[in-house]
mmCIF file of N, CA and C in Angstrom:
data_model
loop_
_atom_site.group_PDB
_atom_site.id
_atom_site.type_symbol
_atom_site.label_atom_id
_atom_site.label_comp_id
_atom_site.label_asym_id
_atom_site.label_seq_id
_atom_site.Cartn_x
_atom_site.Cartn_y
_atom_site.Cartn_z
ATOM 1 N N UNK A 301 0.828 -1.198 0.000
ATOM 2 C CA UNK A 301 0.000 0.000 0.000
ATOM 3 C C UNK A 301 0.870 1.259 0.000
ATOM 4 N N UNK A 302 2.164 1.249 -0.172
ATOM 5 C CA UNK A 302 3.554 2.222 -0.067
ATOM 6 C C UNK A 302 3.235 3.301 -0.945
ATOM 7 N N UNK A 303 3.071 2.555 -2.200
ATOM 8 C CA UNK A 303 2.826 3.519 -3.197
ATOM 9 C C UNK A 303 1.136 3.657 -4.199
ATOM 10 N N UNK A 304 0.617 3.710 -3.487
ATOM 11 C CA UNK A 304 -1.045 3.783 -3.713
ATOM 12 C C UNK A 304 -1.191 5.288 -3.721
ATOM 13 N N UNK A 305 -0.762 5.979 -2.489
ATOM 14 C CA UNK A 305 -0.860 7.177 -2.671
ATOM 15 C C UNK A 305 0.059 8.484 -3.724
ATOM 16 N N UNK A 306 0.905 8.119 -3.586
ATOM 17 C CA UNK A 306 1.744 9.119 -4.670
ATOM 18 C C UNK A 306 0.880 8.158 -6.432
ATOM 19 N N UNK A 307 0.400 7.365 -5.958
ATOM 20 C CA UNK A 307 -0.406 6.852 -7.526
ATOM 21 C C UNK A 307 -1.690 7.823 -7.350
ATOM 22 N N UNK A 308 -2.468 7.600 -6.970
ATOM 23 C CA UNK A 308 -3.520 8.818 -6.714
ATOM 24 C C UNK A 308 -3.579 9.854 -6.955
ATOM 25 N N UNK A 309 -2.534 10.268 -6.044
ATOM 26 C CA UNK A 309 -2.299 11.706 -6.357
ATOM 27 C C UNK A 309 -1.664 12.400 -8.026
ATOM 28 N N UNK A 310 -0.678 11.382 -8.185
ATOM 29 C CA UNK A 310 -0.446 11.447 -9.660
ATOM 30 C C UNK A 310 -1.612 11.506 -10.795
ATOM 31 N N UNK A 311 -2.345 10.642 -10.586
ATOM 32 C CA UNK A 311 -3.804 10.462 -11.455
ATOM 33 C C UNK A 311 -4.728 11.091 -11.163
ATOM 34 N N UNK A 312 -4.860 11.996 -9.600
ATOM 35 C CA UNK A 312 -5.483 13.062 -9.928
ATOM 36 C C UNK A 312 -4.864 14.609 -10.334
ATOM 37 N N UNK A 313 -3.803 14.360 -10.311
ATOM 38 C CA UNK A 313 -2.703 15.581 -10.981
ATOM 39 C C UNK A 313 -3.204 15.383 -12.910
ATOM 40 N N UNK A 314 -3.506 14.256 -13.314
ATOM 41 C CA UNK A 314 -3.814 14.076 -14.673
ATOM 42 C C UNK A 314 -4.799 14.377 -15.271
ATOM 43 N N UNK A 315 -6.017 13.957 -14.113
ATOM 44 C CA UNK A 315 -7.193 14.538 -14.166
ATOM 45 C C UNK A 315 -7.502 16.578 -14.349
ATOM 46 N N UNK A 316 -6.935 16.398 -13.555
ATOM 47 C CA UNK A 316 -6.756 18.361 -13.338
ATOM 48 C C UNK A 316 -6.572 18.905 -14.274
ATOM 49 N N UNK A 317 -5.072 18.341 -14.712
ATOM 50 C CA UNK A 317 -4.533 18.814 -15.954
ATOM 51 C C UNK A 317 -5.589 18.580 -17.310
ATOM 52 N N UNK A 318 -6.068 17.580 -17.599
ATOM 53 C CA UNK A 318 -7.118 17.589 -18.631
ATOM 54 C C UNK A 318 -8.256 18.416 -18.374
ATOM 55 N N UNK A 319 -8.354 18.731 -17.004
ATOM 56 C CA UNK A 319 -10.280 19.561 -16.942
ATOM 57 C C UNK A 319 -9.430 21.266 -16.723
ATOM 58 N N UNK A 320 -8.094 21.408 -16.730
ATOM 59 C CA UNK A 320 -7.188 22.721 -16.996
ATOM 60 C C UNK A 320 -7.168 23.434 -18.628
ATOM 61 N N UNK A 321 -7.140 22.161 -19.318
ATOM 62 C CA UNK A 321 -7.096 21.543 -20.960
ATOM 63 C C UNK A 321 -8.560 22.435 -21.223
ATOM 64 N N UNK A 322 -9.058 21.261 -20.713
ATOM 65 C CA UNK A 322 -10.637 21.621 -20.921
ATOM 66 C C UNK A 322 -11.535 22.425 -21.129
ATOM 67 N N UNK A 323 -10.921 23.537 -19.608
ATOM 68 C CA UNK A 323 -11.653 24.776 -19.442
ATOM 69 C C UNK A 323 -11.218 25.892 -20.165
ATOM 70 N N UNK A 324 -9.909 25.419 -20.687
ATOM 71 C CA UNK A 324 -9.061 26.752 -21.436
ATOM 72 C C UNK A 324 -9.629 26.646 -22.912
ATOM 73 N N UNK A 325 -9.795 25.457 -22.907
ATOM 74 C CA UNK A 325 -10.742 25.183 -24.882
ATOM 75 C C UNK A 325 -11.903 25.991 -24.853
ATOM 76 N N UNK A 326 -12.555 25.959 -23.673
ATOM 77 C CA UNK A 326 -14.132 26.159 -23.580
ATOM 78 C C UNK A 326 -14.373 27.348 -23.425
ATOM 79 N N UNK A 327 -12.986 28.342 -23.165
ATOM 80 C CA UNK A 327 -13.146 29.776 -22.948
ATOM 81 C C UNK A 327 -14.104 30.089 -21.872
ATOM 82 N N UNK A 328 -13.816 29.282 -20.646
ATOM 83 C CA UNK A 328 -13.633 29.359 -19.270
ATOM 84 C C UNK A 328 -13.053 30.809 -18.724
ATOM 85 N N UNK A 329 -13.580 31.662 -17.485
ATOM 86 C CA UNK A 329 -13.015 32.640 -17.149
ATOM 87 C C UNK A 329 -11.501 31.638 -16.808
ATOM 88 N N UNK A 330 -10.800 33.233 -16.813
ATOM 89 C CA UNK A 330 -9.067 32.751 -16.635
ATOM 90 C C UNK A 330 -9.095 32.336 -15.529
ATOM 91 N N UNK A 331 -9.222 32.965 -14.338
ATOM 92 C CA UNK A 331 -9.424 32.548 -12.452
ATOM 93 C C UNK A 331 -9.986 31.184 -12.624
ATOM 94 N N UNK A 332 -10.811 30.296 -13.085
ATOM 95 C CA UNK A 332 -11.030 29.047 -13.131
ATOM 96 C C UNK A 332 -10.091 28.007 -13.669
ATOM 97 N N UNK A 333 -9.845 28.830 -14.678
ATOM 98 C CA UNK A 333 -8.504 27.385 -15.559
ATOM 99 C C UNK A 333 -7.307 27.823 -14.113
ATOM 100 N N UNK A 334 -6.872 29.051 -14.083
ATOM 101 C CA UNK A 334 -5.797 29.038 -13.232
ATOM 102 C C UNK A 334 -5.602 28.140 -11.918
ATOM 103 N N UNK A 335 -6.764 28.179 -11.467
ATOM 104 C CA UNK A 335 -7.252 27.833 -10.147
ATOM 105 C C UNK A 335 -7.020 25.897 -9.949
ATOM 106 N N UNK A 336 -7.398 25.647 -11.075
ATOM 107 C CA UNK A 336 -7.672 24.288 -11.961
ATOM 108 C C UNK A 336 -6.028 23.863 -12.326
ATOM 109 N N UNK A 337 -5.052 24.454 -13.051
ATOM 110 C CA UNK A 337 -3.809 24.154 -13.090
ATOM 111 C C UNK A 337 -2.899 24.088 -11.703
ATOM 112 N N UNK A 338 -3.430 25.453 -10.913
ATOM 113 C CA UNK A 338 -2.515 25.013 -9.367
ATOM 114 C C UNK A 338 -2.915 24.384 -8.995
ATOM 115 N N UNK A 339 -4.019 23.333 -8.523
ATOM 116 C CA UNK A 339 -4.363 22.027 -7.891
ATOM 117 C C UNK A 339 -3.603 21.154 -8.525
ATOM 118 N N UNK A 340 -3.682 20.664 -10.046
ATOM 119 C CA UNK A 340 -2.789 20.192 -10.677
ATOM 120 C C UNK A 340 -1.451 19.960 -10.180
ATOM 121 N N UNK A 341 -1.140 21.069 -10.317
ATOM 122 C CA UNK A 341 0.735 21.321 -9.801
ATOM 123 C C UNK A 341 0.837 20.620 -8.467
ATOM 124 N N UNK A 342 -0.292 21.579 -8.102
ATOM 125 C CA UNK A 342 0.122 21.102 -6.210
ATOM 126 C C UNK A 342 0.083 19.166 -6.106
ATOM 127 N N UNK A 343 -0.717 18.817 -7.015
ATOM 128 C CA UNK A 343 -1.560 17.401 -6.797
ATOM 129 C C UNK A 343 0.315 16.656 -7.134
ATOM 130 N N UNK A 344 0.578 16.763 -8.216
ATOM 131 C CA UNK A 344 1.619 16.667 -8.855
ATOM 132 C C UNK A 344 2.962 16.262 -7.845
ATOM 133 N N UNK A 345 3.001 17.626 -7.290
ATOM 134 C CA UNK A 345 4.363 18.095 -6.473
ATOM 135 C C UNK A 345 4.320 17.184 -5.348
ATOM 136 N N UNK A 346 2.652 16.754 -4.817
ATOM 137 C CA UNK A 346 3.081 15.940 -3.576
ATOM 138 C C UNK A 346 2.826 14.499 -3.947
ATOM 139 N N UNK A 347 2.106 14.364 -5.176
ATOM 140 C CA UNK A 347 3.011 12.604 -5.574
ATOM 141 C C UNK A 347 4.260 12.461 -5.864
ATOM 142 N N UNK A 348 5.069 13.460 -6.359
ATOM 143 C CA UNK A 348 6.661 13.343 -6.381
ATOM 144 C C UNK A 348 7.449 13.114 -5.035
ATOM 145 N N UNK A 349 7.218 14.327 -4.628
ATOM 146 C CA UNK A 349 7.320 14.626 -2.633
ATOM 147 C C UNK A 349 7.192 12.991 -2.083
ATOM 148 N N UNK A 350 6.025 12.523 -2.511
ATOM 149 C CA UNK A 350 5.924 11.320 -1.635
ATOM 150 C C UNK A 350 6.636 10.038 -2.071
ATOM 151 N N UNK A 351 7.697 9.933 -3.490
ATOM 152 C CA UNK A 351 7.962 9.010 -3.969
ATOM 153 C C UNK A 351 9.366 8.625 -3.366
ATOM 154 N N UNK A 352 9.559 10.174 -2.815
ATOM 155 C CA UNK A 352 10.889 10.109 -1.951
ATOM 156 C C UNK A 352 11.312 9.705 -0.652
ATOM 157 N N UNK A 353 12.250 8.647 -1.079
ATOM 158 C CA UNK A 353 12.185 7.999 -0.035
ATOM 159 C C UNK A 353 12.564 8.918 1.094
ATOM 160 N N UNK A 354 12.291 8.496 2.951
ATOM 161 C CA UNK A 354 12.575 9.431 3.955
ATOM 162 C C UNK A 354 14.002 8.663 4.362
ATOM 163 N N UNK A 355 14.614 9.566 4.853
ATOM 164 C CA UNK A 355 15.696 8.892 5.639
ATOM 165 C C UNK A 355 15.588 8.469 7.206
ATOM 166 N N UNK A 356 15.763 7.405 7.236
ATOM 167 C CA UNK A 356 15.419 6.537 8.495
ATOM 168 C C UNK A 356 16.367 6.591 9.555
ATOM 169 N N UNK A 357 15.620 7.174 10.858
ATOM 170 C CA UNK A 357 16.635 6.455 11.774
ATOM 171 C C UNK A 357 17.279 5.205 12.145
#
């Protein structure tokens, strides 16, 4: 179950990014796509964050 979560989070970093895609096609106010890409990022940054291993006592 180690890596379930940085999977998640990755696949909802993918998700984001396509409904980021999405809203920018659809001529979406800008504050929505923007809003929509930093979740993305953020979603992103902490499945990476979490792939790393910690250093153990």
């Amino acid at each position: 179950m180690g890596a379930a979560l940085p999977t998640l989070l990755l696949i909802l970093a993918g998700v984001l990014v396509g409904g980021a895609w999405s809203l920018h096609r659809q001529g979406a106010p800008r504050g929505a796509v923007l809003i929509t890409a930093l979740l993305a990022l953020l979603a992103t940054a902490a499945g990476v964050l979490r792939l790393i291993p910690e250093s153990g006592s």
